[in-house]
Amino acid sequence: QVQLVESGGGLVQAGGSLRLSCAASGRTSSRYYMGWFRQAPGKEREFVAAISRSGGSTDYADSVKGRFTISRDNAKNTVYLQMNSLKPEDTAVYYCAAVEPGTAWSIRSNVYEYDYWGQGTQVTVSS
């Protein structure tokens, strides 16, 4: 089991940058692969990015490729999402999530396969 707490959300102008953090506790996070999801008002929660246990593999939604970067620091039990060139359509609540070790990397983008979730942090991008 792991507990996740996101931080770093806020209001930013279009074209700006923001860095989100996800602090894990309860158990070392190195055994889990991690993901970031987002949910805009009236929309389903959608995949943003994922990172493997060691940080050697990453994946991104097409909508954020080239703009967002996911990383992790296992020594600090923290996962980050660096968001650059932000657009108004990036506005959403961003959630950090973790998957148990037995779950395949191949389903990293599936919102229903994640076991643990943070409370979310609001990101608002103004035009």
PDB file of N, CA, C and O in Angstrom, residues 4-84:
ATOM      1  N   LEU A   4      -0.508   8.774  -1.569  1.00  0.00           N
ATOM      2  CA  LEU A   4       0.016   9.740  -2.513  1.00  0.00           C
ATOM      3  C   LEU A   4      -0.584  11.114  -2.259  1.00  0.00           C
ATOM      4  O   LEU A   4      -1.786  11.242  -2.046  1.00  0.00           O
ATOM      5  N   VAL A   5       0.258  12.135  -2.293  1.00  0.00           N
ATOM      6  CA  VAL A   5      -0.183  13.504  -2.101  1.00  0.00           C
ATOM      7  C   VAL A   5       0.427  14.383  -3.176  1.00  0.00           C
ATOM      8  O   VAL A   5       1.649  14.506  -3.261  1.00  0.00           O
ATOM      9  N   GLU A   6      -0.425  15.009  -3.991  1.00  0.00           N
ATOM     10  CA  GLU A   6       0.041  15.891  -5.056  1.00  0.00           C
ATOM     11  C   GLU A   6       0.184  17.318  -4.552  1.00  0.00           C
ATOM     12  O   GLU A   6      -0.504  17.737  -3.616  1.00  0.00           O
ATOM     13  N   SER A   7       1.049  18.065  -5.214  1.00  0.00           N
ATOM     14  CA  SER A   7       1.207  19.476  -4.926  1.00  0.00           C
ATOM     15  C   SER A   7       1.771  20.169  -6.160  1.00  0.00           C
ATOM     16  O   SER A   7       2.233  19.514  -7.089  1.00  0.00           O
ATOM     17  N   GLY A   8       1.731  21.487  -6.168  1.00  0.00           N
ATOM     18  CA  GLY A   8       2.329  22.252  -7.245  1.00  0.00           C
ATOM     19  C   GLY A   8       1.362  22.833  -8.242  1.00  0.00           C
ATOM     20  O   GLY A   8       1.776  23.558  -9.155  1.00  0.00           O
ATOM     21  N   GLY A   9       0.086  22.531  -8.112  1.00  0.00           N
ATOM     22  CA  GLY A   9      -0.896  23.087  -9.023  1.00  0.00           C
ATOM     23  C   GLY A   9      -1.092  24.571  -8.780  1.00  0.00           C
ATOM     24  O   GLY A   9      -0.654  25.121  -7.777  1.00  0.00           O
ATOM     25  N   GLY A  10      -1.761  25.212  -9.725  1.00  0.00           N
ATOM     26  CA  GLY A  10      -2.013  26.632  -9.598  1.00  0.00           C
ATOM     27  C   GLY A  10      -2.480  27.232 -10.896  1.00  0.00           C
ATOM     28  O   GLY A  10      -2.877  26.527 -11.826  1.00  0.00           O
ATOM     29  N   LEU A  11      -2.431  28.549 -10.956  1.00  0.00           N
ATOM     30  CA  LEU A  11      -2.850  29.300 -12.138  1.00  0.00           C
ATOM     31  C   LEU A  11      -1.626  29.754 -12.915  1.00  0.00           C
ATOM     32  O   LEU A  11      -0.693  30.320 -12.338  1.00  0.00           O
ATOM     33  N   VAL A  12      -1.631  29.509 -14.216  1.00  0.00           N
ATOM     34  CA  VAL A  12      -0.509  29.881 -15.061  1.00  0.00           C
ATOM     35  C   VAL A  12      -1.032  30.368 -16.408  1.00  0.00           C
ATOM     36  O   VAL A  12      -2.098  29.948 -16.859  1.00  0.00           O
ATOM     37  N   GLN A  13      -0.295  31.268 -17.038  1.00  0.00           N
ATOM     38  CA  GLN A  13      -0.671  31.767 -18.351  1.00  0.00           C
ATOM     39  C   GLN A  13      -0.355  30.746 -19.439  1.00  0.00           C
ATOM     40  O   GLN A  13       0.560  29.932 -19.298  1.00  0.00           O
ATOM     41  N   ALA A  14      -1.110  30.793 -20.519  1.00  0.00           N
ATOM     42  CA  ALA A  14      -0.825  29.939 -21.664  1.00  0.00           C
ATOM     43  C   ALA A  14       0.612  30.149 -22.124  1.00  0.00           C
ATOM     44  O   ALA A  14       1.091  31.280 -22.199  1.00  0.00           O
ATOM     45  N   GLY A  15       1.286  29.046 -22.417  1.00  0.00           N
ATOM     46  CA  GLY A  15       2.683  29.106 -22.804  1.00  0.00           C
ATOM     47  C   GLY A  15       3.642  28.988 -21.642  1.00  0.00           C
ATOM     48  O   GLY A  15       4.847  28.812 -21.846  1.00  0.00           O
ATOM     49  N   GLY A  16       3.120  29.060 -20.443  1.00  0.00           N
ATOM     50  CA  GLY A  16       3.944  28.974 -19.257  1.00  0.00           C
ATOM     51  C   GLY A  16       4.213  27.548 -18.830  1.00  0.00           C
ATOM     52  O   GLY A  16       3.828  26.590 -19.498  1.00  0.00           O
ATOM     53  N   SER A  17       4.866  27.418 -17.684  1.00  0.00           N
ATOM     54  CA  SER A  17       5.268  26.117 -17.175  1.00  0.00           C
ATOM     55  C   SER A  17       4.832  25.936 -15.730  1.00  0.00           C
ATOM     56  O   SER A  17       4.651  26.898 -14.983  1.00  0.00           O
ATOM     57  N   LEU A  18       4.702  24.683 -15.349  1.00  0.00           N
ATOM     58  CA  LEU A  18       4.331  24.327 -13.992  1.00  0.00           C
ATOM     59  C   LEU A  18       4.915  22.958 -13.697  1.00  0.00           C
ATOM     60  O   LEU A  18       4.986  22.108 -14.590  1.00  0.00           O
ATOM     61  N   ARG A  19       5.326  22.744 -12.468  1.00  0.00           N
ATOM     62  CA  ARG A  19       5.863  21.444 -12.076  1.00  0.00           C
ATOM     63  C   ARG A  19       5.044  20.869 -10.928  1.00  0.00           C
ATOM     64  O   ARG A  19       4.957  21.472  -9.857  1.00  0.00           O
ATOM     65  N   LEU A  20       4.467  19.709 -11.158  1.00  0.00           N
ATOM     66  CA  LEU A  20       3.699  19.026 -10.138  1.00  0.00           C
ATOM     67  C   LEU A  20       4.566  17.994  -9.432  1.00  0.00           C
ATOM     68  O   LEU A  20       5.449  17.390 -10.036  1.00  0.00           O
ATOM     69  N   SER A  21       4.297  17.791  -8.160  1.00  0.00           N
ATOM     70  CA  SER A  21       5.000  16.791  -7.375  1.00  0.00           C
ATOM     71  C   SER A  21       4.000  15.828  -6.756  1.00  0.00           C
ATOM     72  O   SER A  21       2.880  16.211  -6.435  1.00  0.00           O
ATOM     73  N   CYS A  22       4.421  14.603  -6.581  1.00  0.00           N
ATOM     74  CA  CYS A  22       3.608  13.580  -5.934  1.00  0.00           C
ATOM     75  C   CYS A  22       4.476  12.875  -4.912  1.00  0.00           C
ATOM     76  O   CYS A  22       5.409  12.153  -5.276  1.00  0.00           O
ATOM     77  N   ALA A  23       4.183  13.089  -3.654  1.00  0.00           N
ATOM     78  CA  ALA A  23       4.937  12.479  -2.571  1.00  0.00           C
ATOM     79  C   ALA A  23       4.259  11.192  -2.117  1.00  0.00           C
ATOM     80  O   ALA A  23       3.068  11.197  -1.807  1.00  0.00           O
ATOM     81  N   ALA A  24       5.020  10.120  -2.075  1.00  0.00           N
ATOM     82  CA  ALA A  24       4.502   8.819  -1.676  1.00  0.00           C
ATOM     83  C   ALA A  24       4.954   8.472  -0.265  1.00  0.00           C
ATOM     84  O   ALA A  24       6.072   8.798   0.146  1.00  0.00           O
ATOM     85  N   SER A  25       4.089   7.808   0.468  1.00  0.00           N
ATOM     86  CA  SER A  25       4.415   7.367   1.817  1.00  0.00           C
ATOM     87  C   SER A  25       3.724   6.048   2.113  1.00  0.00           C
ATOM     88  O   SER A  25       2.870   5.596   1.357  1.00  0.00           O
ATOM     89  N   GLY A  26       4.100   5.438   3.225  1.00  0.00           N
ATOM     90  CA  GLY A  26       3.519   4.165   3.632  1.00  0.00           C
ATOM     91  C   GLY A  26       4.346   2.968   3.205  1.00  0.00           C
ATOM     92  O   GLY A  26       4.385   1.969   3.901  1.00  0.00           O
ATOM     93  N   ARG A  27       5.006   3.087   2.075  1.00  0.00           N
ATOM     94  CA  ARG A  27       5.846   2.040   1.536  1.00  0.00           C
ATOM     95  C   ARG A  27       6.702   2.658   0.448  1.00  0.00           C
ATOM     96  O   ARG A  27       6.256   3.583  -0.236  1.00  0.00           O
ATOM     97  N   THR A  28       7.895   2.137   0.284  1.00  0.00           N
ATOM     98  CA  THR A  28       8.752   2.679  -0.764  1.00  0.00           C
ATOM     99  C   THR A  28       8.041   2.600  -2.111  1.00  0.00           C
ATOM    100  O   THR A  28       7.394   1.606  -2.438  1.00  0.00           O
ATOM    101  N   SER A  29       8.160   3.660  -2.885  1.00  0.00           N
ATOM    102  CA  SER A  29       7.477   3.729  -4.166  1.00  0.00           C
ATOM    103  C   SER A  29       8.242   3.079  -5.303  1.00  0.00           C
ATOM    104  O   SER A  29       7.734   2.996  -6.418  1.00  0.00           O
ATOM    105  N   SER A  30       9.439   2.611  -5.048  1.00  0.00           N
ATOM    106  CA  SER A  30      10.269   2.053  -6.114  1.00  0.00           C
ATOM    107  C   SER A  30       9.694   0.779  -6.711  1.00  0.00           C
ATOM    108  O   SER A  30      10.059   0.395  -7.820  1.00  0.00           O
ATOM    109  N   ARG A  31       8.809   0.094  -5.998  1.00  0.00           N
ATOM    110  CA  ARG A  31       8.202  -1.139  -6.481  1.00  0.00           C
ATOM    111  C   ARG A  31       6.998  -0.893  -7.383  1.00  0.00           C
ATOM    112  O   ARG A  31       6.473  -1.838  -7.962  1.00  0.00           O
ATOM    113  N   TYR A  32       6.564   0.335  -7.491  1.00  0.00           N
ATOM    114  CA  TYR A  32       5.375   0.682  -8.245  1.00  0.00           C
ATOM    115  C   TYR A  32       5.746   1.477  -9.485  1.00  0.00           C
ATOM    116  O   TYR A  32       6.662   2.284  -9.450  1.00  0.00           O
ATOM    117  N   TYR A  33       4.996   1.256 -10.568  1.00  0.00           N
ATOM    118  CA  TYR A  33       5.094   2.244 -11.625  1.00  0.00           C
ATOM    119  C   TYR A  33       4.001   3.274 -11.380  1.00  0.00           C
ATOM    120  O   TYR A  33       2.954   2.983 -10.790  1.00  0.00           O
ATOM    121  N   MET A  34       4.268   4.485 -11.800  1.00  0.00           N
ATOM    122  CA  MET A  34       3.441   5.622 -11.439  1.00  0.00           C
ATOM    123  C   MET A  34       2.860   6.296 -12.674  1.00  0.00           C
ATOM    124  O   MET A  34       3.452   6.264 -13.747  1.00  0.00           O
ATOM    125  N   GLY A  35       1.726   6.924 -12.477  1.00  0.00           N
ATOM    126  CA  GLY A  35       1.099   7.641 -13.567  1.00  0.00           C
ATOM    127  C   GLY A  35       0.511   8.968 -13.130  1.00  0.00           C
ATOM    128  O   GLY A  35       0.257   9.190 -11.942  1.00  0.00           O
ATOM    129  N   TRP A  36       0.342   9.841 -14.098  1.00  0.00           N
ATOM    130  CA  TRP A  36      -0.398  11.084 -13.908  1.00  0.00           C
ATOM    131  C   TRP A  36      -1.631  11.052 -14.795  1.00  0.00           C
ATOM    132  O   TRP A  36      -1.550  10.699 -15.977  1.00  0.00           O
ATOM    133  N   PHE A  37      -2.753  11.411 -14.222  1.00  0.00           N
ATOM    134  CA  PHE A  37      -4.012  11.523 -14.945  1.00  0.00           C
ATOM    135  C   PHE A  37      -4.594  12.903 -14.687  1.00  0.00           C
ATOM    136  O   PHE A  37      -4.202  13.589 -13.750  1.00  0.00           O
ATOM    137  N   ARG A  38      -5.536  13.290 -15.514  1.00  0.00           N
ATOM    138  CA  ARG A  38      -6.194  14.569 -15.297  1.00  0.00           C
ATOM    139  C   ARG A  38      -7.679  14.444 -15.616  1.00  0.00           C
ATOM    140  O   ARG A  38      -8.103  13.599 -16.396  1.00  0.00           O
ATOM    141  N   GLN A  39      -8.453  15.315 -14.995  1.00  0.00           N
ATOM    142  CA  GLN A  39      -9.887  15.304 -15.193  1.00  0.00           C
ATOM    143  C   GLN A  39     -10.408  16.735 -15.233  1.00  0.00           C
ATOM    144  O   GLN A  39     -10.288  17.473 -14.262  1.00  0.00           O
ATOM    145  N   ALA A  40     -10.973  17.097 -16.365  1.00  0.00           N
ATOM    146  CA  ALA A  40     -11.589  18.400 -16.535  1.00  0.00           C
ATOM    147  C   ALA A  40     -13.067  18.307 -16.162  1.00  0.00           C
ATOM    148  O   ALA A  40     -13.650  17.218 -16.191  1.00  0.00           O
ATOM    149  N   PRO A  41     -13.700  19.426 -15.821  1.00  0.00           N
ATOM    150  CA  PRO A  41     -15.116  19.400 -15.453  1.00  0.00           C
ATOM    151  C   PRO A  41     -15.976  18.769 -16.540  1.00  0.00           C
ATOM    152  O   PRO A  41     -15.865  19.113 -17.713  1.00  0.00           O
ATOM    153  N   GLY A  42     -16.823  17.826 -16.147  1.00  0.00           N
ATOM    154  CA  GLY A  42     -17.725  17.178 -17.078  1.00  0.00           C
ATOM    155  C   GLY A  42     -17.089  16.137 -17.978  1.00  0.00           C
ATOM    156  O   GLY A  42     -17.768  15.596 -18.855  1.00  0.00           O
ATOM    157  N   LYS A  43     -15.818  15.844 -17.779  1.00  0.00           N
ATOM    158  CA  LYS A  43     -15.123  14.875 -18.611  1.00  0.00           C
ATOM    159  C   LYS A  43     -14.588  13.719 -17.775  1.00  0.00           C
ATOM    160  O   LYS A  43     -14.447  13.829 -16.560  1.00  0.00           O
ATOM    161  N   GLU A  44     -14.302  12.620 -18.445  1.00  0.00           N
ATOM    162  CA  GLU A  44     -13.734  11.464 -17.767  1.00  0.00           C
ATOM    163  C   GLU A  44     -12.267  11.697 -17.455  1.00  0.00           C
ATOM    164  O   GLU A  44     -11.592  12.485 -18.118  1.00  0.00           O
ATOM    165  N   ARG A  45     -11.791  11.004 -16.444  1.00  0.00           N
ATOM    166  CA  ARG A  45     -10.387  11.081 -16.107  1.00  0.00           C
ATOM    167  C   ARG A  45      -9.563  10.450 -17.224  1.00  0.00           C
ATOM    168  O   ARG A  45      -9.863   9.348 -17.685  1.00  0.00           O
ATOM    169  N   GLU A  46      -8.514  11.140 -17.668  1.00  0.00           N
ATOM    170  CA  GLU A  46      -7.735  10.670 -18.798  1.00  0.00           C
ATOM    171  C   GLU A  46      -6.256  10.551 -18.461  1.00  0.00           C
ATOM    172  O   GLU A  46      -5.719  11.268 -17.621  1.00  0.00           O
ATOM    173  N   PHE A  47      -5.610   9.655 -19.166  1.00  0.00           N
ATOM    174  CA  PHE A  47      -4.189   9.399 -18.993  1.00  0.00           C
ATOM    175  C   PHE A  47      -3.360  10.565 -19.481  1.00  0.00           C
ATOM    176  O   PHE A  47      -3.643  11.151 -20.530  1.00  0.00           O
ATOM    177  N   VAL A  48      -2.316  10.895 -18.732  1.00  0.00           N
ATOM    178  CA  VAL A  48      -1.388  11.945 -19.119  1.00  0.00           C
ATOM    179  C   VAL A  48       0.012  11.386 -19.346  1.00  0.00           C
ATOM    180  O   VAL A  48       0.608  11.585 -20.400  1.00  0.00           O
ATOM    181  N   ALA A  49       0.540  10.680 -18.348  1.00  0.00           N
ATOM    182  CA  ALA A  49       1.899  10.162 -18.436  1.00  0.00           C
ATOM    183  C   ALA A  49       2.095   9.036 -17.433  1.00  0.00           C
ATOM    184  O   ALA A  49       1.380   8.943 -16.445  1.00  0.00           O
ATOM    185  N   ALA A  50       3.077   8.180 -17.696  1.00  0.00           N
ATOM    186  CA  ALA A  50       3.419   7.105 -16.781  1.00  0.00           C
ATOM    187  C   ALA A  50       4.925   6.892 -16.793  1.00  0.00           C
ATOM    188  O   ALA A  50       5.602   7.208 -17.772  1.00  0.00           O
ATOM    189  N   ILE A  51       5.438   6.333 -15.704  1.00  0.00           N
ATOM    190  CA  ILE A  51       6.860   6.070 -15.587  1.00  0.00           C
ATOM    191  C   ILE A  51       7.068   4.735 -14.886  1.00  0.00           C
ATOM    192  O   ILE A  51       6.356   4.399 -13.938  1.00  0.00           O
ATOM    193  N   SER A  52       8.044   3.965 -15.355  1.00  0.00           N
ATOM    194  CA  SER A  52       8.309   2.649 -14.812  1.00  0.00           C
ATOM    195  C   SER A  52       8.972   2.738 -13.442  1.00  0.00           C
ATOM    196  O   SER A  52       9.324   3.817 -12.963  1.00  0.00           O
ATOM    197  N   ARG A  53       9.157   1.582 -12.814  1.00  0.00           N
ATOM    198  CA  ARG A  53       9.699   1.538 -11.453  1.00  0.00           C
ATOM    199  C   ARG A  53      11.059   2.204 -11.330  1.00  0.00           C
ATOM    200  O   ARG A  53      11.312   2.940 -10.372  1.00  0.00           O
ATOM    201  N   SER A  54      11.920   1.957 -12.290  1.00  0.00           N
ATOM    202  CA  SER A  54      13.259   2.517 -12.253  1.00  0.00           C
ATOM    203  C   SER A  54      13.347   3.896 -12.895  1.00  0.00           C
ATOM    204  O   SER A  54      14.364   4.583 -12.762  1.00  0.00           O
ATOM    205  N   GLY A  55      12.311   4.280 -13.605  1.00  0.00           N
ATOM    206  CA  GLY A  55      12.343   5.524 -14.342  1.00  0.00           C
ATOM    207  C   GLY A  55      12.892   5.384 -15.743  1.00  0.00           C
ATOM    208  O   GLY A  55      12.998   6.375 -16.470  1.00  0.00           O
ATOM    209  N   GLY A  56      13.227   4.158 -16.143  1.00  0.00           N
ATOM    210  CA  GLY A  56      13.830   3.931 -17.443  1.00  0.00           C
ATOM    211  C   GLY A  56      12.868   3.987 -18.606  1.00  0.00           C
ATOM    212  O   GLY A  56      13.301   4.170 -19.751  1.00  0.00           O
ATOM    213  N   SER A  57      11.595   3.813 -18.339  1.00  0.00           N
ATOM    214  CA  SER A  57      10.581   3.851 -19.390  1.00  0.00           C
ATOM    215  C   SER A  57       9.520   4.871 -19.033  1.00  0.00           C
ATOM    216  O   SER A  57       9.100   4.969 -17.877  1.00  0.00           O
ATOM    217  N   THR A  58       9.084   5.617 -20.033  1.00  0.00           N
ATOM    218  CA  THR A  58       8.018   6.593 -19.854  1.00  0.00           C
ATOM    219  C   THR A  58       7.047   6.511 -21.014  1.00  0.00           C
ATOM    220  O   THR A  58       7.372   6.005 -22.084  1.00  0.00           O
ATOM    221  N   ASP A  59       5.857   7.015 -20.789  1.00  0.00           N
ATOM    222  CA  ASP A  59       4.853   7.067 -21.842  1.00  0.00           C
ATOM    223  C   ASP A  59       4.000   8.300 -21.630  1.00  0.00           C
ATOM    224  O   ASP A  59       3.802   8.738 -20.485  1.00  0.00           O
ATOM    225  N   TYR A  60       3.499   8.864 -22.730  1.00  0.00           N
ATOM    226  CA  TYR A  60       2.723  10.083 -22.666  1.00  0.00           C
ATOM    227  C   TYR A  60       1.514  10.013 -23.579  1.00  0.00           C
ATOM    228  O   TYR A  60       1.547   9.366 -24.628  1.00  0.00           O
ATOM    229  N   ALA A  61       0.469  10.688 -23.176  1.00  0.00           N
ATOM    230  CA  ALA A  61      -0.656  10.872 -24.072  1.00  0.00           C
ATOM    231  C   ALA A  61      -0.205  11.730 -25.251  1.00  0.00           C
ATOM    232  O   ALA A  61       0.655  12.602 -25.107  1.00  0.00           O
ATOM    233  N   ASP A  62      -0.789  11.485 -26.412  1.00  0.00           N
ATOM    234  CA  ASP A  62      -0.405  12.238 -27.603  1.00  0.00           C
ATOM    235  C   ASP A  62      -0.574  13.745 -27.408  1.00  0.00           C
ATOM    236  O   ASP A  62       0.201  14.535 -27.946  1.00  0.00           O
ATOM    237  N   SER A  63      -1.550  14.126 -26.634  1.00  0.00           N
ATOM    238  CA  SER A  63      -1.850  15.534 -26.439  1.00  0.00           C
ATOM    239  C   SER A  63      -0.779  16.287 -25.661  1.00  0.00           C
ATOM    240  O   SER A  63      -0.734  17.517 -25.711  1.00  0.00           O
ATOM    241  N   VAL A  64       0.086  15.564 -24.949  1.00  0.00           N
ATOM    242  CA  VAL A  64       1.100  16.228 -24.133  1.00  0.00           C
ATOM    243  C   VAL A  64       2.522  15.883 -24.537  1.00  0.00           C
ATOM    244  O   VAL A  64       3.472  16.446 -23.971  1.00  0.00           O
ATOM    245  N   LYS A  65       2.706  15.004 -25.501  1.00  0.00           N
ATOM    246  CA  LYS A  65       4.051  14.632 -25.938  1.00  0.00           C
ATOM    247  C   LYS A  65       4.819  15.853 -26.412  1.00  0.00           C
ATOM    248  O   LYS A  65       4.301  16.678 -27.156  1.00  0.00           O
ATOM    249  N   GLY A  66       6.055  15.941 -25.971  1.00  0.00           N
ATOM    250  CA  GLY A  66       6.898  17.060 -26.334  1.00  0.00           C
ATOM    251  C   GLY A  66       6.742  18.261 -25.427  1.00  0.00           C
ATOM    252  O   GLY A  66       7.562  19.183 -25.483  1.00  0.00           O
ATOM    253  N   ARG A  67       5.712  18.265 -24.599  1.00  0.00           N
ATOM    254  CA  ARG A  67       5.464  19.386 -23.697  1.00  0.00           C
ATOM    255  C   ARG A  67       5.612  19.000 -22.224  1.00  0.00           C
ATOM    256  O   ARG A  67       6.081  19.802 -21.420  1.00  0.00           O
ATOM    257  N   PHE A  68       5.203  17.794 -21.886  1.00  0.00           N
ATOM    258  CA  PHE A  68       5.254  17.323 -20.497  1.00  0.00           C
ATOM    259  C   PHE A  68       6.366  16.300 -20.322  1.00  0.00           C
ATOM    260  O   PHE A  68       6.668  15.526 -21.241  1.00  0.00           O
ATOM    261  N   THR A  69       6.951  16.263 -19.136  1.00  0.00           N
ATOM    262  CA  THR A  69       7.968  15.285 -18.802  1.00  0.00           C
ATOM    263  C   THR A  69       7.699  14.705 -17.424  1.00  0.00           C
ATOM    264  O   THR A  69       7.578  15.448 -16.450  1.00  0.00           O
ATOM    265  N   ILE A  70       7.611  13.385 -17.347  1.00  0.00           N
ATOM    266  CA  ILE A  70       7.435  12.713 -16.069  1.00  0.00           C
ATOM    267  C   ILE A  70       8.789  12.193 -15.601  1.00  0.00           C
ATOM    268  O   ILE A  70       9.597  11.727 -16.401  1.00  0.00           O
ATOM    269  N   SER A  71       9.042  12.288 -14.317  1.00  0.00           N
ATOM    270  CA  SER A  71      10.285  11.793 -13.747  1.00  0.00           C
ATOM    271  C   SER A  71      10.024  11.319 -12.329  1.00  0.00           C
ATOM    272  O   SER A  71       8.971  11.601 -11.754  1.00  0.00           O
ATOM    273  N   ARG A  72      10.984  10.599 -11.770  1.00  0.00           N
ATOM    274  CA  ARG A  72      10.828  10.139 -10.393  1.00  0.00           C
ATOM    275  C   ARG A  72      12.167  10.132  -9.688  1.00  0.00           C
ATOM    276  O   ARG A  72      13.219   9.923 -10.291  1.00  0.00           O
ATOM    277  N   ASP A  73      12.112  10.358  -8.401  1.00  0.00           N
ATOM    278  CA  ASP A  73      13.271  10.300  -7.530  1.00  0.00           C
ATOM    279  C   ASP A  73      12.919   9.305  -6.436  1.00  0.00           C
ATOM    280  O   ASP A  73      12.256   9.645  -5.459  1.00  0.00           O
ATOM    281  N   ASN A  74      13.346   8.064  -6.619  1.00  0.00           N
ATOM    282  CA  ASN A  74      12.969   7.010  -5.684  1.00  0.00           C
ATOM    283  C   ASN A  74      13.566   7.218  -4.289  1.00  0.00           C
ATOM    284  O   ASN A  74      12.981   6.782  -3.299  1.00  0.00           O
ATOM    285  N   ALA A  75      14.705   7.878  -4.216  1.00  0.00           N
ATOM    286  CA  ALA A  75      15.308   8.169  -2.919  1.00  0.00           C
ATOM    287  C   ALA A  75      14.416   9.092  -2.096  1.00  0.00           C
ATOM    288  O   ALA A  75      14.422   9.045  -0.869  1.00  0.00           O
ATOM    289  N   LYS A  76      13.652   9.938  -2.785  1.00  0.00           N
ATOM    290  CA  LYS A  76      12.737  10.865  -2.128  1.00  0.00           C
ATOM    291  C   LYS A  76      11.290  10.392  -2.174  1.00  0.00           C
ATOM    292  O   LYS A  76      10.399  11.081  -1.672  1.00  0.00           O
ATOM    293  N   ASN A  77      11.062   9.243  -2.784  1.00  0.00           N
ATOM    294  CA  ASN A  77       9.707   8.711  -2.953  1.00  0.00           C
ATOM    295  C   ASN A  77       8.780   9.753  -3.576  1.00  0.00           C
ATOM    296  O   ASN A  77       7.647   9.959  -3.124  1.00  0.00           O
ATOM    297  N   THR A  78       9.270  10.384  -4.620  1.00  0.00           N
ATOM    298  CA  THR A  78       8.541  11.471  -5.248  1.00  0.00           C
ATOM    299  C   THR A  78       8.536  11.317  -6.766  1.00  0.00           C
ATOM    300  O   THR A  78       9.547  10.948  -7.364  1.00  0.00           O
ATOM    301  N   VAL A  79       7.394  11.610  -7.364  1.00  0.00           N
ATOM    302  CA  VAL A  79       7.231  11.622  -8.810  1.00  0.00           C
ATOM    303  C   VAL A  79       6.875  13.041  -9.232  1.00  0.00           C
ATOM    304  O   VAL A  79       6.134  13.738  -8.528  1.00  0.00           O
ATOM    305  N   TYR A  80       7.387  13.461 -10.381  1.00  0.00           N
ATOM    306  CA  TYR A  80       7.179  14.814 -10.853  1.00  0.00           C
ATOM    307  C   TYR A  80       6.538  14.814 -12.234  1.00  0.00           C
ATOM    308  O   TYR A  80       6.679  13.872 -13.012  1.00  0.00           O
ATOM    309  N   LEU A  81       5.848  15.889 -12.528  1.00  0.00           N
ATOM    310  CA  LEU A  81       5.348  16.126 -13.869  1.00  0.00           C
ATOM    311  C   LEU A  81       5.695  17.562 -14.233  1.00  0.00           C
ATOM    312  O   LEU A  81       5.097  18.506 -13.705  1.00  0.00           O
ATOM    313  N   GLN A  82       6.677  17.721 -15.105  1.00  0.00           N
ATOM    314  CA  GLN A  82       7.051  19.035 -15.600  1.00  0.00           C
ATOM    315  C   GLN A  82       6.187  19.350 -16.808  1.00  0.00           C
ATOM    316  O   GLN A  82       6.193  18.606 -17.787  1.00  0.00           O
ATOM    317  N   MET A  83       5.459  20.440 -16.745  1.00  0.00           N
ATOM    318  CA  MET A  83       4.535  20.814 -17.799  1.00  0.00           C
ATOM    319  C   MET A  83       4.992  22.129 -18.415  1.00  0.00           C
ATOM    320  O   MET A  83       5.028  23.156 -17.742  1.00  0.00           O
ATOM    321  N   ASN A  84       5.345  22.081 -19.684  1.00  0.00           N
ATOM    322  CA  ASN A  84       5.780  23.256 -20.419  1.00  0.00           C
ATOM    323  C   ASN A  84       4.800  23.572 -21.542  1.00  0.00           C
ATOM    324  O   ASN A  84       3.999  22.730 -21.936  1.00  0.00           O
TER     325      ASN A  84
END
